[in-house]
Amino acid sequence: MSVALTKNQELAMNGGSPVRKTLLPYGRQWLDEDDIAAVVEVLRSDWLTTGPKVAEFEQAFAEFVGAKEAVAVSSGTAALHAAIYALNIKPGDEVIVPALTFVASANCVVFQGGTPVFADVDPETLLLDPEQVEAKITPRTKAIMAVDYAGQPCDYDTLQAIADSYNLSIVADASHGIGGSYKGRRVGSLANLNTFSLHPVKHITTGEGGVITTEDFELARRMRAFRNHGITSDHRQREAEGSWFYEMVDLGYNYRLTDFQCALGIRQLQKLPDWVERRRAIASRYNDAFATSPSVKPLGIAEDVSHAYHLYVIRLNLEHLSADRSTIFTDLRSQGIGVNVHYIPVHLQPFYQRRFGTRRGLCPVAEWAYERILSLPIFPSMSDQDIEDVITIVHHVTNFRDAPI
Ligand SMILES: Cc1ncc(COP(=O)(O)O)c(C=O)c1O
């Protein structure tokens, strides 16, 4: 008796298919013994939090990105929240946010009572499209949230020209972008406020963590109070001054990053240049491998940027395939390739539809892209064999799902 195979079983059996035994994730942290030793050293010291390592990490981070000030906080989301707070965004204010980003880029505006206004992205780069930004400006617009999607810096000169002519601030959500540059200027020094995430899938990690960089001392001062309940002095300063007195001048949060996390951050930062190089080498191998594929198209890259490749995103040419993105996603996962999708357009999330009435059709390019994108594994400790496995299996799956001509 013959049993009908599902397409997926057929794929798995197809011609000695190159299935991997273990799932290769799309991103992964890299921790060495010296990272662990640095954390343990702090755990044995007097200061577990708000001690000397915070300032040391902030200084090293500011130097790395070429900014005057760096403020360390407990997550990338806290960094975005602090930036929106520092700009004094209030109820009634609007911030223009790209539709294709992680929800936190928009949520931070809502935290302060503001309204995120979604703008569409460029179909080649999936970065915020400056023309779409200008089309969304109203008398209530206060800022533009520029997200360096996948690790490619936005077109900051064009965005800055728009911001200058309408008197707006720019927040760069550079959670994907550390190590990149735009026209020779480093990510972290490109906007009024630049935010980073130190989550384990990002370039460097402190477990959870975030940083905001700025040239503006006053904004940095406001954010340092904001991360500490809105109190103007911290525990260590009061201890040094032998004082108990403190003042809460504004509403803040506990968004502090611990000293042992900062000790980890200092170590990770030292390795970042090599890791970004490795990410670029992996991306370059993928670019070559998919250059002539009829089914898979890498994202476009502007000429004047240096990409940091937090993600390597491909667009599926659905017109050339007999399956949709969800099926290809499942195929690749079943073959051991841990692909992911970045992102579901934020305006399609139930919360945004309910609270702000956003609907399908609002940002057609982001919606079109969402149906086609997949993030392939990219992280510095990937072996050359891992990279070749990804390439072979992507070719294998897309050939198998080739549309009949
Ligand atoms: C673009 C973007 N913004 C913000 C965040 C939030 O960072 P965190 O997870 O550290 O809060 C992330 C993290 O996934 C992100 O990718």
XYZ file of C-alpha atoms and ligand atoms in Angstrom, residues 75-78 80 101-102 104-105 147 173 175-176 196-199 201-202 208-209 310 343, ligand 1:
39
model
C 16.997 47.374 27.809
C 16.741 48.703 24.285
C 13.091 49.441 25.023
C 14.081 51.501 28.091
C 13.796 54.244 23.411
C 10.210 47.536 12.827
C 10.035 45.872 16.216
C 9.185 48.791 20.817
C 10.120 51.530 18.276
C 15.274 52.534 12.436
C 16.738 53.305 16.770
C 19.357 48.507 17.870
C 20.558 46.704 14.714
C 20.906 50.547 21.157
C 19.798 47.150 22.465
C 22.132 44.729 24.224
C 19.802 41.723 24.016
C 20.656 38.277 19.631
C 22.228 41.692 19.025
C 19.350 42.584 28.791
C 20.508 46.146 28.345
C 22.547 42.378 12.605
C 8.840 42.033 11.218
C 14.616 47.661 16.164
C 14.500 47.316 17.613
N 14.134 48.285 18.477
C 14.039 48.029 19.800
C 14.292 46.799 20.329
C 14.086 46.553 21.794
O 15.251 46.139 22.431
P 15.201 45.273 23.791
O 14.751 43.911 23.439
O 16.617 45.327 24.283
O 14.259 45.967 24.720
C 14.696 45.768 19.479
C 14.993 44.429 20.023
O 14.547 43.416 19.588
C 14.786 46.032 18.084
O 15.147 45.063 17.227
